[in-house]
Each structure stands twice: as structure tokens, then as C-alpha cells.
GROMACS .gro file of C-alpha atoms in nm:
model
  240
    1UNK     CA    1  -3.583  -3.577   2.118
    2UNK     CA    2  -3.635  -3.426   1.755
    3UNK     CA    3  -4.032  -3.405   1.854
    4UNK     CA    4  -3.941  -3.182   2.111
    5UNK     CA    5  -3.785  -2.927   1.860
    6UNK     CA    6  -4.017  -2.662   1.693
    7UNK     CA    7  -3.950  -2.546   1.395
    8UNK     CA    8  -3.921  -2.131   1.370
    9UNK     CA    9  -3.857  -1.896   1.053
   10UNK     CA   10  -3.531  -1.727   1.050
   11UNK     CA   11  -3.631  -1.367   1.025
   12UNK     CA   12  -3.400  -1.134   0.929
   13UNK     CA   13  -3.428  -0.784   1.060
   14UNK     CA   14  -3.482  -0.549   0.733
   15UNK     CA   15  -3.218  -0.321   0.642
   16UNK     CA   16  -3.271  -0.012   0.801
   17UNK     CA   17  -3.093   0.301   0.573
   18UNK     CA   18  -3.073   0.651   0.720
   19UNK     CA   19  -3.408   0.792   0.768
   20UNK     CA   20  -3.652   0.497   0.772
   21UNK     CA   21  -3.763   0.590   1.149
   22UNK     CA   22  -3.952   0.875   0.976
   23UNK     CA   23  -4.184   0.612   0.736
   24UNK     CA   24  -4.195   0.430   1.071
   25UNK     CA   25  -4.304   0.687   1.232
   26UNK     CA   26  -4.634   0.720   1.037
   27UNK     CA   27  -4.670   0.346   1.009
   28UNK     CA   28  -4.669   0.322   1.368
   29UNK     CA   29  -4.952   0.695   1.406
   30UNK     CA   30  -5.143   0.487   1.094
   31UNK     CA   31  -5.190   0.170   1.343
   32UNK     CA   32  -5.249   0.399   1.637
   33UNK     CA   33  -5.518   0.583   1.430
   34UNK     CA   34  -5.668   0.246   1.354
   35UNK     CA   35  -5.659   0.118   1.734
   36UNK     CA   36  -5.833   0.476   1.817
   37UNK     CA   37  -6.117   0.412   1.548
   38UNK     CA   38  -6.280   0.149   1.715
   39UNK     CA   39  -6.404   0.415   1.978
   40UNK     CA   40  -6.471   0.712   1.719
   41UNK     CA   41  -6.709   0.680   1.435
   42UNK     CA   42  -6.570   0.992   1.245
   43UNK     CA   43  -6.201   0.899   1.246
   44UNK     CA   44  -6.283   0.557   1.128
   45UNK     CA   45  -6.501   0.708   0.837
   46UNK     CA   46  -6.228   0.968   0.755
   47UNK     CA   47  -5.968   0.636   0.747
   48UNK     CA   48  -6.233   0.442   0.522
   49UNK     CA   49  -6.285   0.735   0.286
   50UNK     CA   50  -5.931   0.784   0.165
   51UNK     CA   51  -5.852   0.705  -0.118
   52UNK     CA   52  -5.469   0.757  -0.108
   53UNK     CA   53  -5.458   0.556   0.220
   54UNK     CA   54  -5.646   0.259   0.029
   55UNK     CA   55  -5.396   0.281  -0.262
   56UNK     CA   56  -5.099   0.271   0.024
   57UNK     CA   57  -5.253  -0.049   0.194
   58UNK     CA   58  -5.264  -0.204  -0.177
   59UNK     CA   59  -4.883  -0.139  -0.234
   60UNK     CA   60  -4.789  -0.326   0.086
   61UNK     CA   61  -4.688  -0.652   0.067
   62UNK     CA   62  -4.692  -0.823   0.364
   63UNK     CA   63  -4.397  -1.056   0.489
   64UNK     CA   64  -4.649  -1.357   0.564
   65UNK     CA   65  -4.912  -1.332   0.271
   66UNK     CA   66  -5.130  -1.625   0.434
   67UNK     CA   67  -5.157  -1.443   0.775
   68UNK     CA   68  -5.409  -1.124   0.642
   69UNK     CA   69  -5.758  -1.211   0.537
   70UNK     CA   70  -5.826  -1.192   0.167
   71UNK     CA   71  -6.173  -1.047   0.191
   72UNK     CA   72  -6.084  -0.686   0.003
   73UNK     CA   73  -6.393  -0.530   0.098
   74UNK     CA   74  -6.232  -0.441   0.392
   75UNK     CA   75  -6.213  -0.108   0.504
   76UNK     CA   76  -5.880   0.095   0.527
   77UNK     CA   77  -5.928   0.067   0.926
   78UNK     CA   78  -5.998  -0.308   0.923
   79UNK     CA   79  -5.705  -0.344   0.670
   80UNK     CA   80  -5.467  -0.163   0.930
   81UNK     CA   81  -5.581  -0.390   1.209
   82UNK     CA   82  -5.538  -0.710   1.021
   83UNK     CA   83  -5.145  -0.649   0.975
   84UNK     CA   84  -5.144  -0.592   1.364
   85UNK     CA   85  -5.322  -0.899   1.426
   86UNK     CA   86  -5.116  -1.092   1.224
   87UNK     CA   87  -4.834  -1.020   1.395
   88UNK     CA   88  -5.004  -1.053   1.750
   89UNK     CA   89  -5.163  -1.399   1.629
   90UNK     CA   90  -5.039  -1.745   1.774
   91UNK     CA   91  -4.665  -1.783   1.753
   92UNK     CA   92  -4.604  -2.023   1.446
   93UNK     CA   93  -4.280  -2.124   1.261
   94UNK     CA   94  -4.384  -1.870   0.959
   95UNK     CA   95  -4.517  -1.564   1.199
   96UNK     CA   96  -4.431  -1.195   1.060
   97UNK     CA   97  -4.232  -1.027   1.247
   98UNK     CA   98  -4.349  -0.631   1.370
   99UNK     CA   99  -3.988  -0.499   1.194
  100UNK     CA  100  -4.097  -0.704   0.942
  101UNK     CA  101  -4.445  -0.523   0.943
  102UNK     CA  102  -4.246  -0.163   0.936
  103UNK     CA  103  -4.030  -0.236   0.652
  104UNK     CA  104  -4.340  -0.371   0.427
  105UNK     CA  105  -4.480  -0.011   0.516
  106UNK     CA  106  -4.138   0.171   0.471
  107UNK     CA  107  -4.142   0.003   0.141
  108UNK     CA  108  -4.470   0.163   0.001
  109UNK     CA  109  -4.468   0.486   0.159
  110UNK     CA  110  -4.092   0.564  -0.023
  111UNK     CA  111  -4.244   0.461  -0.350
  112UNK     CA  112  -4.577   0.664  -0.262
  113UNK     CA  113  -4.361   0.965  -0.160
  114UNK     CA  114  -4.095   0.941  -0.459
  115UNK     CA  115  -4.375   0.927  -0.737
  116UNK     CA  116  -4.566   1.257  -0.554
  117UNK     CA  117  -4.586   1.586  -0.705
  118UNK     CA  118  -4.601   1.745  -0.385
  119UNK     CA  119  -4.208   1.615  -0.295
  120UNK     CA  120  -4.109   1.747  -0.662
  121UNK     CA  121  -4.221   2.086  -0.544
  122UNK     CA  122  -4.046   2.071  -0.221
  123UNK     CA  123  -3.701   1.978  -0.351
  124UNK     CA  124  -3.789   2.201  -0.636
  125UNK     CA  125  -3.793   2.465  -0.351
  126UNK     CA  126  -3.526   2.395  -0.143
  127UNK     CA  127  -3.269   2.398  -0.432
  128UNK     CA  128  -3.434   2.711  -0.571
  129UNK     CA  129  -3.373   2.849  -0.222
  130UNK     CA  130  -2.998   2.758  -0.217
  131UNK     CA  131  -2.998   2.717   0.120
  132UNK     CA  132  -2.944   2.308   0.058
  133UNK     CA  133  -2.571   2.392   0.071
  134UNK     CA  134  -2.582   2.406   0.428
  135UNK     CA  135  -2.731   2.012   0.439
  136UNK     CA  136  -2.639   1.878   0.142
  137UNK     CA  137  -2.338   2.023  -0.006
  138UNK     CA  138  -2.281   1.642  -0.218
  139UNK     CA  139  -2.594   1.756  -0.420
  140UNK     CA  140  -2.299   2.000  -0.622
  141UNK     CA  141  -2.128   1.696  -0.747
  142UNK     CA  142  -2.450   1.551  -0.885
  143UNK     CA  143  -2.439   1.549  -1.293
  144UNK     CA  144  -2.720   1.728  -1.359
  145UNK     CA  145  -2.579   1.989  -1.110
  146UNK     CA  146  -2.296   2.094  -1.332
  147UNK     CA  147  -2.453   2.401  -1.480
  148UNK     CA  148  -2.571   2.515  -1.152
  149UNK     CA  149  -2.203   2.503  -0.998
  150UNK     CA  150  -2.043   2.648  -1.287
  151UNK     CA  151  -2.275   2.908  -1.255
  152UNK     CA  152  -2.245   2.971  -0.851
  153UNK     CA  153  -1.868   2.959  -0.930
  154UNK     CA  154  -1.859   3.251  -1.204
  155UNK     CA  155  -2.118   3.457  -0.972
  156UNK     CA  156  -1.830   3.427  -0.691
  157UNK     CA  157  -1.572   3.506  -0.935
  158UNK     CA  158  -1.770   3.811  -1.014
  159UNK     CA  159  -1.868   3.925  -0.656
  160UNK     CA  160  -1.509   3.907  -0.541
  161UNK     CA  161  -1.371   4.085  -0.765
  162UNK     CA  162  -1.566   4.355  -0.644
  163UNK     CA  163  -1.471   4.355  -0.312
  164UNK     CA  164  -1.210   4.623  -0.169
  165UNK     CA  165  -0.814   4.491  -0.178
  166UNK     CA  166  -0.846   4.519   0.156
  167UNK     CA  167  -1.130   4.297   0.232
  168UNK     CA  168  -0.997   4.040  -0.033
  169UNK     CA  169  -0.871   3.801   0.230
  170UNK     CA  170  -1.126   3.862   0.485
  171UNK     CA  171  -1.275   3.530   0.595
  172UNK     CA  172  -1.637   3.657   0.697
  173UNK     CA  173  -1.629   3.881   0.393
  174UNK     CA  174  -1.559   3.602   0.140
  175UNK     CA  175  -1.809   3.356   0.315
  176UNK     CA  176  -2.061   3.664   0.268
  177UNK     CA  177  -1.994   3.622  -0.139
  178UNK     CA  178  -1.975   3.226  -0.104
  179UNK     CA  179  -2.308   3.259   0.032
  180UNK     CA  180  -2.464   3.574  -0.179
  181UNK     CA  181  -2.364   3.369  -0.498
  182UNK     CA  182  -2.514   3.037  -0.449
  183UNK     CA  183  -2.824   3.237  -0.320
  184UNK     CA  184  -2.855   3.435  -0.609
  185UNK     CA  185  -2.799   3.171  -0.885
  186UNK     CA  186  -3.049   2.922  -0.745
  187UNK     CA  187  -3.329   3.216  -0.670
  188UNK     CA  188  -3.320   3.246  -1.047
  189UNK     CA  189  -3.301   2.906  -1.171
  190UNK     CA  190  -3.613   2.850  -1.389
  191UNK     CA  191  -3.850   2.564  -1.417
  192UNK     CA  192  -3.659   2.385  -1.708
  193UNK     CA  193  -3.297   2.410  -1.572
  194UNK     CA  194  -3.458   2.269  -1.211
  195UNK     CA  195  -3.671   1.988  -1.374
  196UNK     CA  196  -3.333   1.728  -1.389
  197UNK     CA  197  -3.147   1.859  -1.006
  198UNK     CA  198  -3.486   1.776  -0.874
  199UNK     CA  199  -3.482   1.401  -1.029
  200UNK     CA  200  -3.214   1.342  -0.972
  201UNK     CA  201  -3.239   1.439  -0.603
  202UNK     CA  202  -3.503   1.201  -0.566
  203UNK     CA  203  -3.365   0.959  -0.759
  204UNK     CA  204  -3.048   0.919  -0.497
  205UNK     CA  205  -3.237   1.005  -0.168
  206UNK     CA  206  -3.611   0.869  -0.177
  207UNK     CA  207  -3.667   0.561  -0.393
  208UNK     CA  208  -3.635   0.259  -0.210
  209UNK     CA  209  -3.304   0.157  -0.325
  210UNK     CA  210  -3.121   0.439  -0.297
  211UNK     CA  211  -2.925   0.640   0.003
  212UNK     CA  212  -3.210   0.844   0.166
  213UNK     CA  213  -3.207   1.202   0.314
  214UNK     CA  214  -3.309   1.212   0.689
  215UNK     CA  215  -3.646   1.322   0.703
  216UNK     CA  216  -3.733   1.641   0.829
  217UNK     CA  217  -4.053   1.726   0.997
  218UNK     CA  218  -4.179   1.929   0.632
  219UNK     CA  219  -4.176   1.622   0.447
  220UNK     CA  220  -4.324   1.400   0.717
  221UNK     CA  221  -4.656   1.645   0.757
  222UNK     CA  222  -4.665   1.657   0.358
  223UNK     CA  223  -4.663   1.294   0.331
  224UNK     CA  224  -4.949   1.239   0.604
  225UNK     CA  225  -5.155   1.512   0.496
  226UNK     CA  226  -5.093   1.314   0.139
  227UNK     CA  227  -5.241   0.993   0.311
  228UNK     CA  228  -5.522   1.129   0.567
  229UNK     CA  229  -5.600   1.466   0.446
  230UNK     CA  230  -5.445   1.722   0.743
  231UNK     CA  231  -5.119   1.673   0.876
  232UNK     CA  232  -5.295   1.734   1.198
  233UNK     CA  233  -5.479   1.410   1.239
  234UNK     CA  234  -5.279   1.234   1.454
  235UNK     CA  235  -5.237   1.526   1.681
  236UNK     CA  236  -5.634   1.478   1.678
  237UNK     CA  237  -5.613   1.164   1.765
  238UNK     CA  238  -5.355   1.171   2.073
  239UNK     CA  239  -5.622   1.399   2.236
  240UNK     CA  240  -5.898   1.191   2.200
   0.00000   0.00000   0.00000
């Protein structure tokens, strides 16, 4: 009876955290780019020649080790394909798992994304905007957000205490100096006072360990035009 029984590896589906579908969402256009390449000559070359795309596949680490072929003179393409084949390869007790396969990638392109200057700008930007109030008001609590809080708070002070006696309880009107304030504070935050806000930011919302922002459509084209070049490729691809 015990012959009969075969033998399977518990897999545990990864922990998913708020905004992994958008890493998986380039993992999956990377394989799809991959597939495509076997019919286009160009698209595989442009795959093959990156070098930030090469550096990616090197950071993976795949669930099953044994099941990818050590030969690393593969090219970025054939690299792709061999993490698809190992999951589409005769069902054994140790087979990876695709979620398994997704989370590997997840993995690599947070720490690929968190140690980029171009994401430095971008937070960088959207707190020098002060428009993140709207989406992440929490960022205020933050330590190295003090100054910037005290600093929106005395600029309120100051721009209501301007406003007529009868206006001072007027809703729309004190939103309107709520929102001039934080505005105006951030817009002149220098380089210096932004360098710690904008580690820290990353710090709690795109390292692999920590609570992650959902990804908006900004940081996904950044982070594929990091990889392939044009944020337009797989777009390119689809009409192929």
C-alpha cells in the first residue's frame, strides 16, 4: 500500500504583501517577452544585451536550485525560459511551484528597485510636491518627518491667521490653507532636508521586508525601462 504513495513537497504559497501583483506583473511581461523572442531576432538581442536584466536574473534565486541548468553562458532569453521550463518539467516530489517562480522574481526586483537612483528621485519628487498627503498621510508620523510637520504646522498657523474673522470657521476656506501650507513647505524643501524623508520612505515601503506602497503605473514604467531600456517594450511586444 505504502508503494502506492508518492511523495510531494509541501509548498507553501509565498507571502503576498500589498503591491506584489505589480513585480508580478513584469515577471510575468519578462517571460512573455522571452516566449515572443523565439520568433523575433531583435527582441531577443535587445533581451541578451542588457545588462541590468542579466544582473536581475543573477539576484534570483530559484525555489528548486537543481531544476535550472548551470551553464551561465546563457543568454538573458534562455535564462528566462529555463525558470519556465522548470516549472512546466515532469511533476516530481521537489517541483517549483509558478507562485513560487513569482516570489523568487518579486524578491529581486524590490531589492533592484529599492537600491535605484531613479526611485530616490521619484519619492524625492512626490514629497517635494506635497501632494503625498492625499495617499500617504502616515508618511507625517515618520521620524525623519518631524521638521517637515512642524514646519507645515507653523505655515498653517501663519496662513490662518490671515484669514478674515469671518472666514475663520469656514470649512472650504481652512482646507484651502491646510492644503496651501503643506504645498508650500514641501515645494521648498532642499536637497539636504529631503535626503532622510526619502530613506526612510523606502526603507518602510520597498525593501523586501517591509510594508510596501501599491504600485502605481510611474514606478512600474521606471522600473521596466530600468530593466529593458523603454518602458514601451512590452507594448512592442503584444503587437507583434
Amino acid at each position: 500500500m505504502f508503494s502506492k504513495l508518492q511523495s510531494k513537497r509541501i509548498q507553501l504559497s509565498p507571502q503576498q504583501q500589498d503591491g506584489d501583483c505589480g513585480y508580478q506583473v513584469i515577471t510575468l511581461g519578462l517571460f512573455y517577452l522571452a516566449l515572443r523572442a523565439a520568433s523575433s531576432s531583435s527582441l531577443k538581442e535587445q533581451l541578451n544585451n542588457s545588462d541590468a536584466l542579466a544582473c536581475l536574473l543573477a539576484c534570483v534565486i530559484p525555489p528548486v536550485p537543481r531544476f535550472l541548468p548551470q551553464d551561465k553562458s546563457s543568454g538573458n532569453t534562455q535564462k528566462l525560459l529555463h525558470h519556465l521550463q522548470a516549472v512546466a518539467s515532469v511533476s516530481t516530489w521537489d517541483s517549483p511551484g509558478f507562485d513560487e517562480v513569482l516570489s523568487s522574481f518579486t524578491v529581486a526586483l524590490k531589492q533592484r528597485a529599492s537600491q535605484s537612483t531613479w526611485l530616490s528621485e521619484q519619492v524625492k519628487q512626490k514629497i517635494k510636491s506635497g501632494l503625498w498627503y492625499d495617499d500617504y498621510r502616515c508618511w507625517e508620523n515618520y521620524h525623519s518627518f518631524k521638521s517637515i510637520k512642524e514646519k507645515v504646522i507653523s505655515q498653517m498657523d501663519e496662513l490662518y491667521a490671515r484669514l478674515r474673522k469671518k472666514d475663520a470657521g469656514d470649512l472650504e476656506k481652512i482646507q484651502e490653507v491646510m492644503f496651501k501650507a503643506r504645498v508650500g513647505v514641501c515645494n521648498q524643501l532642499s536637497d539636504e532636508e529631503l535626503l532622510d524623508p526619502v530613506n526612510e520612505v523606502i526603507c518602510k515601503y520597498y525593501q523586501d521586508v517591509s510594508k510596501k506602497a501599491w504600485l502605481d503605473c510611474e514606478f512600474l514604467k521606471a522600473l521596466t525601462a530600468d530593466l529593458l531600456g523603454s518602458s514601451d517594450l512590452f507594448l512592442a511586444a503584444g503587437r507583434c
